[in-house]
C-alpha positions as CSV (number, residue, x, y, z in Angstrom):
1,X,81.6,-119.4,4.5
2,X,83.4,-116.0,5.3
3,X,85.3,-113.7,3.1
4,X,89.1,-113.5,3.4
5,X,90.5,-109.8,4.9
6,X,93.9,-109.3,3.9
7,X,96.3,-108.3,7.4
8,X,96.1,-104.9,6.5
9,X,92.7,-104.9,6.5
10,X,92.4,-106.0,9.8
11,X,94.7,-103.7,11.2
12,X,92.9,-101.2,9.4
13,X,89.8,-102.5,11.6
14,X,91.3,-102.5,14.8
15,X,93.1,-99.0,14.3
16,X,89.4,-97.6,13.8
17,X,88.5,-99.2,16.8
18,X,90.9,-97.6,19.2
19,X,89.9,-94.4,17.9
20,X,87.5,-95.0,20.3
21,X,89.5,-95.5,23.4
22,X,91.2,-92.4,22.1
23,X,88.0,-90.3,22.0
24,X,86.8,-92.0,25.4
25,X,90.1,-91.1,27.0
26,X,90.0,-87.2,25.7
27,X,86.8,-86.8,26.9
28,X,87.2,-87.9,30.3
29,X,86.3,-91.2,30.7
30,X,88.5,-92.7,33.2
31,X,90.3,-95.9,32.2
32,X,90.4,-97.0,36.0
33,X,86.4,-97.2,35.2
34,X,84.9,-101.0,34.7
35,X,82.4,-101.9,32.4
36,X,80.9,-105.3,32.1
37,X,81.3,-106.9,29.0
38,X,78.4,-109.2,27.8
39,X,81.1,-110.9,25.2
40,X,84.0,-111.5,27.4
41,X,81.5,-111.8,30.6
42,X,84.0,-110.0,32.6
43,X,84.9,-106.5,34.1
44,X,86.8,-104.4,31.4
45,X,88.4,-100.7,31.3
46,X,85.4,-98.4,30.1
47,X,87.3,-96.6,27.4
48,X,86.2,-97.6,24.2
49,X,83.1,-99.6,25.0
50,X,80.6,-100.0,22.1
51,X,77.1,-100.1,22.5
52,X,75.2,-102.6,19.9
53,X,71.6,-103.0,20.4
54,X,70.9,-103.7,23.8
55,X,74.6,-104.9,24.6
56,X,77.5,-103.5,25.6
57,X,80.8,-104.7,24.4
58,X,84.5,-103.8,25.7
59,X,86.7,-102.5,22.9
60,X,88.7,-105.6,22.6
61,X,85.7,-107.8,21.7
62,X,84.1,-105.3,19.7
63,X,87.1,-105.5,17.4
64,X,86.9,-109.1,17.2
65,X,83.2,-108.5,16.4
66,X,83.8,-105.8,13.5
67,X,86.7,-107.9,12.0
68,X,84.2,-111.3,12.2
69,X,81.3,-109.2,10.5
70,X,83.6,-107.7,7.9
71,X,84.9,-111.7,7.0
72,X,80.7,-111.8,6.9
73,X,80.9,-115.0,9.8
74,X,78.2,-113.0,12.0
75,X,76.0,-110.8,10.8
76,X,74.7,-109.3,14.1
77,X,76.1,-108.9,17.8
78,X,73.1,-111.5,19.2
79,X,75.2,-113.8,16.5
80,X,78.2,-113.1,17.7
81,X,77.4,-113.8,21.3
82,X,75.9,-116.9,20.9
83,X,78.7,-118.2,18.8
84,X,81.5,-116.9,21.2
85,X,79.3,-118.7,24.2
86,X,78.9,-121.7,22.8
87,X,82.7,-121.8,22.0
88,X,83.3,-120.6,25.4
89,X,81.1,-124.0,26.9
90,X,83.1,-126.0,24.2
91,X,86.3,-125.7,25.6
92,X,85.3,-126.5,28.8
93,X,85.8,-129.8,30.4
C-alpha cells in the first residue's frame, strides 16, 4: 500500500524534474536528439533523460517513476519497469 502525496506535492516532483530538461537544454543538448527510453520503449527528446542504474529513462517517465517512489509503490527502477510492462501486456488484446 502507497502513501498519499497531496497535488502539490506532485507538482513539486515534476517541477524538479524539468529542471532537468532545463539544465539539458542550457547546456547544449539538442532537443531534436532521440534517446531510447527503456520505460516507454520508444524514441524520446534527449533533454532531461535520467540515468538509473543501468537504464535510461526519458524525463516524462522518470517523473512518473519519482512520484510512484515518493507514494512508496516501487522502490527501484527494475520495479518500476517490470510493473509498467506487465501493465503494458495487460491492456493488450
Amino acid at each position: 500500500m502507497g502513501r498519499w502525496l497531496s497535488a502539490e506535492q506532485v507538482r513539486a516532483v515534476a517541477a524538479v524534474m524539468r529542471l532537468f530538461v532545463e539544465d539539458d537544454l542550457a547546456n547544449g543538448v539538442s532537443p531534436t536528439r532521440g534517446l531510447w527510453c527503456d520505460a516507454c520503449e520508444r524514441v524520446r527528446p534527449a533533454p532531461g533523460f535520467i540515468r538509473y542504474e543501468q537504464r535510461q529513462v526519458c524525463n516524462a517517465c522518470a517523473t512518473e517513476y519519482e512520484i510512484q517512489r515518493a507514494r512508496g509503490l516501487v522502490r527501484s527502477i527494475k520495479e518500476y519497469l517490470t510493473a509498467i510492462r506487465a501493465r503494458r501486456n495487460a491492456e493488450r488484446p
